[in-house]
PDB file of C-alpha atoms in Angstrom:
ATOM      1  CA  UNK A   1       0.000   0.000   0.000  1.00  0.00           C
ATOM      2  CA  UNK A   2       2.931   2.238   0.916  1.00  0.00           C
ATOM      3  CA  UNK A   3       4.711   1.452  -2.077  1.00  0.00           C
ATOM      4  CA  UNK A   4       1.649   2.244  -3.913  1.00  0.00           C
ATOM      5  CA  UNK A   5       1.267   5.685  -2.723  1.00  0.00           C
ATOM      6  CA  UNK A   6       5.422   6.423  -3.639  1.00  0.00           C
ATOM      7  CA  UNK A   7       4.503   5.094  -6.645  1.00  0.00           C
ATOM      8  CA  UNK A   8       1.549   7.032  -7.524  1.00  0.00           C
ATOM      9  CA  UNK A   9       3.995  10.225  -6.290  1.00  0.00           C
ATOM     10  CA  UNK A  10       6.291   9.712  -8.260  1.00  0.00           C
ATOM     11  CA  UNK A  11       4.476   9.016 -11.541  1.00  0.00           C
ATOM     12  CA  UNK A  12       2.736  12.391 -10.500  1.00  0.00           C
ATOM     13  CA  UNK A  13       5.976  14.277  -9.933  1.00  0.00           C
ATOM     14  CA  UNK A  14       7.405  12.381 -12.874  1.00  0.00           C
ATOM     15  CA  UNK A  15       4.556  14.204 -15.207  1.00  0.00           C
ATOM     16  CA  UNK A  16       4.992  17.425 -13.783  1.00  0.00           C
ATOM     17  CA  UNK A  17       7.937  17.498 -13.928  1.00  0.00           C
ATOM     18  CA  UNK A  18       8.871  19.422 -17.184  1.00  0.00           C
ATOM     19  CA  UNK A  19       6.289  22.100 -15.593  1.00  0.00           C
ATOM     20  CA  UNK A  20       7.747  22.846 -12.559  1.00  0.00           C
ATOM     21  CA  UNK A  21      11.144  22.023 -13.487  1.00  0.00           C
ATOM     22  CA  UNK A  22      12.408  19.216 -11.463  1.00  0.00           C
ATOM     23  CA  UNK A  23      14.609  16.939 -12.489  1.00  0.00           C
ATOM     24  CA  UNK A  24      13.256  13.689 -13.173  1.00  0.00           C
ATOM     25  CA  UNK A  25      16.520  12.041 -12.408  1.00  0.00           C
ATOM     26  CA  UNK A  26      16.144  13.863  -8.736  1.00  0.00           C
ATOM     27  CA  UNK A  27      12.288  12.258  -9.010  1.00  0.00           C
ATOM     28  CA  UNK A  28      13.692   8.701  -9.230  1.00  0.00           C
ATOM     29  CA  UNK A  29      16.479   9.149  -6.529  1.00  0.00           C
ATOM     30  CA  UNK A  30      13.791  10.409  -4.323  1.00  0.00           C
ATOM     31  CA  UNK A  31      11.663   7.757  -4.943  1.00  0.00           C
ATOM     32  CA  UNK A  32      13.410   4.930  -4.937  1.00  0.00           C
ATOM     33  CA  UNK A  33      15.351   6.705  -1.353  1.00  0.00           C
ATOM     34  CA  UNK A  34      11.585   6.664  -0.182  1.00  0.00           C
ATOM     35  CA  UNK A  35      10.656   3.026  -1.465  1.00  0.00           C
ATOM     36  CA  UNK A  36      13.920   1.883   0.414  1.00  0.00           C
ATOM     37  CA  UNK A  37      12.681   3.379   3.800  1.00  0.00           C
ATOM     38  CA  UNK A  38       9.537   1.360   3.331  1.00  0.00           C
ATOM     39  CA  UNK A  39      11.150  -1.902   2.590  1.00  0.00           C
ATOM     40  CA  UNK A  40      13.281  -1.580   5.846  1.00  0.00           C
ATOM     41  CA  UNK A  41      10.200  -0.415   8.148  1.00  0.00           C
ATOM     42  CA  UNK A  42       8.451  -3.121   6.713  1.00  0.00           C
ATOM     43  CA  UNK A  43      11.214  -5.615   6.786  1.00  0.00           C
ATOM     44  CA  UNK A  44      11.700  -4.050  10.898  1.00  0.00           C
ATOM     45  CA  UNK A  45       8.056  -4.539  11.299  1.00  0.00           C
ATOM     46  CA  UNK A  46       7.927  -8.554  10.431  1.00  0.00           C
ATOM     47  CA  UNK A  47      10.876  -9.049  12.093  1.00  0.00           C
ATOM     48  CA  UNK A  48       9.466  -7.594  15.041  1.00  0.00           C
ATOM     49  CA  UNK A  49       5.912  -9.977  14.853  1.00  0.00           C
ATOM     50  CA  UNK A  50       8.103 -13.044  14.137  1.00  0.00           C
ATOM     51  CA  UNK A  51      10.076 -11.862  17.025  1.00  0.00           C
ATOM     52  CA  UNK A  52       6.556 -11.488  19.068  1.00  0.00           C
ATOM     53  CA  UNK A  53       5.038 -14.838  17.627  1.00  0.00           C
ATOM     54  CA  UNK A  54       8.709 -16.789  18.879  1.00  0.00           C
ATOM     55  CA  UNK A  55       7.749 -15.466  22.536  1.00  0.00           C
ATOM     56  CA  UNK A  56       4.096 -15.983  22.022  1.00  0.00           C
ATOM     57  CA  UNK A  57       5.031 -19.875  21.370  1.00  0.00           C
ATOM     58  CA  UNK A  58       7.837 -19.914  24.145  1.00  0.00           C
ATOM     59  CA  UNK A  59       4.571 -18.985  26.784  1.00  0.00           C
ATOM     60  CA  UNK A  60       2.328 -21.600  25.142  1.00  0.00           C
ATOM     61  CA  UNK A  61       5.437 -23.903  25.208  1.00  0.00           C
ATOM     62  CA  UNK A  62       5.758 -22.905  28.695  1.00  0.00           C
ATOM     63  CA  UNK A  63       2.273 -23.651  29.993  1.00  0.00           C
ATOM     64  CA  UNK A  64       2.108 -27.065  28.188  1.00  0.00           C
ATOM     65  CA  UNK A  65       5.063 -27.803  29.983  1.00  0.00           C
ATOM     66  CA  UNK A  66       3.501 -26.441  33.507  1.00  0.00           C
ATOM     67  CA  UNK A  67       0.541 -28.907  33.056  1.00  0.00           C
ATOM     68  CA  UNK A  68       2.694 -31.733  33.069  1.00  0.00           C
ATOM     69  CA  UNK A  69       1.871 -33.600  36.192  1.00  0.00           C
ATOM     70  CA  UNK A  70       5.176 -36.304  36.126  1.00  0.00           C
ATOM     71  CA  UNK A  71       8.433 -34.014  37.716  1.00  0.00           C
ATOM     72  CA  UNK A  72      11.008 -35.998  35.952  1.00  0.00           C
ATOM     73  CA  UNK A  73       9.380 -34.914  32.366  1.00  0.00           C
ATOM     74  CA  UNK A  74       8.672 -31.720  33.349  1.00  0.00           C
ATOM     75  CA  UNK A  75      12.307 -31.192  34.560  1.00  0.00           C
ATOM     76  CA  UNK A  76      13.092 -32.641  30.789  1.00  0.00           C
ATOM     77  CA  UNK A  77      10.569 -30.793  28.987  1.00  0.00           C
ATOM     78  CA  UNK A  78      11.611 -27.175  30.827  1.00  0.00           C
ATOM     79  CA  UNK A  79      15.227 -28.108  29.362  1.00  0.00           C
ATOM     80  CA  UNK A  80      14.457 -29.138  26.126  1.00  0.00           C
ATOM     81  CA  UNK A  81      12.369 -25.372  26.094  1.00  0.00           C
ATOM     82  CA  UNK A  82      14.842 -23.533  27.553  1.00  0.00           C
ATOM     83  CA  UNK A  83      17.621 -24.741  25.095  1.00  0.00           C
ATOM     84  CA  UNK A  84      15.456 -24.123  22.138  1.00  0.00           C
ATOM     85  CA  UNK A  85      14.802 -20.567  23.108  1.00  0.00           C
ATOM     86  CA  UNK A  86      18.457 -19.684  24.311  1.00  0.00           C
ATOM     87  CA  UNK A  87      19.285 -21.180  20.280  1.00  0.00           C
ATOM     88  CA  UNK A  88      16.425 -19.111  18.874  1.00  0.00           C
ATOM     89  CA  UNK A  89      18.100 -15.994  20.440  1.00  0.00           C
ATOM     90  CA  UNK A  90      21.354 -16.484  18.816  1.00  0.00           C
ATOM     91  CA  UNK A  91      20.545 -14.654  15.557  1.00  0.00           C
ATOM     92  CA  UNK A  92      23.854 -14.479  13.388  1.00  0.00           C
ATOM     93  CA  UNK A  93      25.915 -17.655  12.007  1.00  0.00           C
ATOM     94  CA  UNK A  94      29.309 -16.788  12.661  1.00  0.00           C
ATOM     95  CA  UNK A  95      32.264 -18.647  14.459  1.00  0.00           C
ATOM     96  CA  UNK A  96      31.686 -17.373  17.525  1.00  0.00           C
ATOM     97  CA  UNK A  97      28.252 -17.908  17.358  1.00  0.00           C
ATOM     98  CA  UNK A  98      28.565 -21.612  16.237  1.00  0.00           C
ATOM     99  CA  UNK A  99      30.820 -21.815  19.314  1.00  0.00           C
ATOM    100  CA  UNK A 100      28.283 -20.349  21.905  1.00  0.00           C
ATOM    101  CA  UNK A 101      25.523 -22.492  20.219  1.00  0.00           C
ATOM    102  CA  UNK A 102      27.518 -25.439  21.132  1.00  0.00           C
ATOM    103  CA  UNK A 103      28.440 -24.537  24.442  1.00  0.00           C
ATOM    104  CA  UNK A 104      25.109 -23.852  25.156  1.00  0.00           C
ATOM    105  CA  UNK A 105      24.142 -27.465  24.060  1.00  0.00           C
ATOM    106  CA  UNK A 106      26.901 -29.403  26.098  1.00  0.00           C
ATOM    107  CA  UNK A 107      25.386 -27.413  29.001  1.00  0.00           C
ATOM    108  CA  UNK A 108      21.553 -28.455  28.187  1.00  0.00           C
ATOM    109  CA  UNK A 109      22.836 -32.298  27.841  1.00  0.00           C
ATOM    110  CA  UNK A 110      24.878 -31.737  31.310  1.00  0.00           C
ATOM    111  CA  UNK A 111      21.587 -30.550  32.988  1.00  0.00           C
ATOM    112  CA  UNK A 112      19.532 -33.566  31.555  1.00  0.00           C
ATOM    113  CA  UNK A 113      22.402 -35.889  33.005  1.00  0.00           C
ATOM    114  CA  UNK A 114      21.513 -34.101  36.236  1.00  0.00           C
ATOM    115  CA  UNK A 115      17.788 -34.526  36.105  1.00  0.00           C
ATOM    116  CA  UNK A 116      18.113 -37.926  34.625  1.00  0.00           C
ATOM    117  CA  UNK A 117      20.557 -39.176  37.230  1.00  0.00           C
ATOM    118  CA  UNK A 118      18.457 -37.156  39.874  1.00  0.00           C
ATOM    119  CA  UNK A 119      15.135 -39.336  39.386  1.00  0.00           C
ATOM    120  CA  UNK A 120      17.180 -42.379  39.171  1.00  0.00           C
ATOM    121  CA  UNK A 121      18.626 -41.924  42.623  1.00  0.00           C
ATOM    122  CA  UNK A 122      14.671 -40.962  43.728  1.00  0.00           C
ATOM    123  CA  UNK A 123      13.773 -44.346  42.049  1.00  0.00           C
ATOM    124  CA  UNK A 124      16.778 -46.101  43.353  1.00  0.00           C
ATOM    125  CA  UNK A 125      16.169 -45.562  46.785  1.00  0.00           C
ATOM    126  CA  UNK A 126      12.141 -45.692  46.783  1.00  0.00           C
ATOM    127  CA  UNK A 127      13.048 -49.314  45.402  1.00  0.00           C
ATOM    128  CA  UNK A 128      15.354 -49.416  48.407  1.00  0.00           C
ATOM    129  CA  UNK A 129      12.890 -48.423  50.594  1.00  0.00           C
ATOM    130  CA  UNK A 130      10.092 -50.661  49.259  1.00  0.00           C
ATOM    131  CA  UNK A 131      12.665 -53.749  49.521  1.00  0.00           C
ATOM    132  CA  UNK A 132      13.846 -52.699  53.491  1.00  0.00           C
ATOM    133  CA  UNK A 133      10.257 -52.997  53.844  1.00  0.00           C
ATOM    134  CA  UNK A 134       9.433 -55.873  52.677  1.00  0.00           C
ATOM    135  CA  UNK A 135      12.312 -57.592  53.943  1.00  0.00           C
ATOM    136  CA  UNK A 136      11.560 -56.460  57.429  1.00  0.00           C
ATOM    137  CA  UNK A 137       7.931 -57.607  56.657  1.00  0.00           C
ATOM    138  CA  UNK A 138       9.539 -60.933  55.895  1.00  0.00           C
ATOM    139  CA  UNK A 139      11.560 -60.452  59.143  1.00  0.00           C
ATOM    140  CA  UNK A 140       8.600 -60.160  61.043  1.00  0.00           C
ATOM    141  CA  UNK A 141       6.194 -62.514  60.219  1.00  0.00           C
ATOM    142  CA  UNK A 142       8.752 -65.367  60.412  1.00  0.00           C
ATOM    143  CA  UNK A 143       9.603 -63.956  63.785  1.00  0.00           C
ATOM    144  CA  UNK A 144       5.623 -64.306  64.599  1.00  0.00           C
ATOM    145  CA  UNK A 145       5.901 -67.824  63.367  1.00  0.00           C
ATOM    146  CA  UNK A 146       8.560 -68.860  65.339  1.00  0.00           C
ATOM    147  CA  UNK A 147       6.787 -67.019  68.335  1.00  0.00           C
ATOM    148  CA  UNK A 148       3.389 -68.906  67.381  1.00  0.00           C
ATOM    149  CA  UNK A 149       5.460 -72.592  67.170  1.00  0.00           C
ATOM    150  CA  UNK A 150       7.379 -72.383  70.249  1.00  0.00           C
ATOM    151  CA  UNK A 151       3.992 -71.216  71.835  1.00  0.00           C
ATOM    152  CA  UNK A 152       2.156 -74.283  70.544  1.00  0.00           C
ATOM    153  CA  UNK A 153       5.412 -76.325  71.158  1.00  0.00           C
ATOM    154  CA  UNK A 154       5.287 -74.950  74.709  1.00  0.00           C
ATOM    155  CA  UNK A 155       0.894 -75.494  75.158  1.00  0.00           C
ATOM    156  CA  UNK A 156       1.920 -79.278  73.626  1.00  0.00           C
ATOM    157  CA  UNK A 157       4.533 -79.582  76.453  1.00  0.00           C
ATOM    158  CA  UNK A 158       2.644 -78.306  79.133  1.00  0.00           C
ATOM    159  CA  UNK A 159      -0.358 -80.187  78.167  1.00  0.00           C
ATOM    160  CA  UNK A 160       2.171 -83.698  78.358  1.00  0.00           C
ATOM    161  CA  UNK A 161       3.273 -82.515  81.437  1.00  0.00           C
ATOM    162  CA  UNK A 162      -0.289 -82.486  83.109  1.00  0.00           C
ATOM    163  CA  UNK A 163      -1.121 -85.655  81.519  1.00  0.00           C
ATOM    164  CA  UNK A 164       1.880 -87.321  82.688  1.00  0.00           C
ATOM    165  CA  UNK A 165       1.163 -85.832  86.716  1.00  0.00           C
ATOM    166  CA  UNK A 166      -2.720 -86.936  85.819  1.00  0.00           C
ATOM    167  CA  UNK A 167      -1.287 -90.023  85.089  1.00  0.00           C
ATOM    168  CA  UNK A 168       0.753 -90.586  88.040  1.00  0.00           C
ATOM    169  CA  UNK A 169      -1.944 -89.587  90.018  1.00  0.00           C
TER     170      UNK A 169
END
């Protein structure tokens, strides 16, 4: 639409040109100086909505990722989130750049090491945990058993006994 308008400008300026008197090499410069502008405002302007659709898709990343109920994917999912957006702000390709990009993903697999290695020691020792108390469940009721035998061992004996004295008797 812009580009319109300079155009329509400089058609106009273009026929009245012999008229007034202005150069219609001065016309062009002008114009194409003018169409210029526009293409960089516009070329600002989209870089600024991709820039606000990126963030818009980094919250709705975000809150997916909040609804997750499971801690150990969260953890992951956070990660994975948080590398893609520290890559997305990286915006030129150079050396350097290639570099930091890299460093930045040695440091996102060190983390998921971390979180990995964190739930396994959670899962680890709740298996622990589970086996201590089974094992102590195992403990006990064979301890009960034993109690229970040498108490019908000891009735048994007792009960001998009495016959034995009735016996006698």
């Amino acid at each position: 639409m812009r580009r319109q308008i300079a155009l329509k400008e400089r058609d106009e300026a273009l026929a009245t040109a012999d008229e007034t008197g202005a150069s219609k090499e001065v016309i062009e410069k002008q114009y194409q100086a003018k169409i210029a502008t526009i293409n960089a405002e516009i070329a600002a302007d989209r870089k600024a909505r991709a820039k606000e659709i990126e963030q818009a898709e980094s919250q709705a990343a975000q809150n997916r990722i909040n609804l997750i109920v499971d801690g150990k994917t969260r953890e992951l999912a956070l990660e994975a989130q948080s590398l893609k957006d520290a890559l997305a702000n990286i915006e030129k390709k150079g050396k350097a750049e290639s570099e930091l990009r890299q460093s930045i993903i040695e440091a996102s697999a060190k983390k998921v090491r971390e979180i990995e290695l964190k739930y396994a020691e959670q899962t680890f020792n709740e298996l622990l945990a589970k086996d201590k108390e089974f094992t102590d469940n195992q403990v006990e009721q064979r301890q009960k058993n034993a109690d229970d035998r040498l108490t019908q061992t000891n009735k048994h004996t007792n009960t001998n006994k009495l016959t034995k004295q009735t016996n006698k008797q």
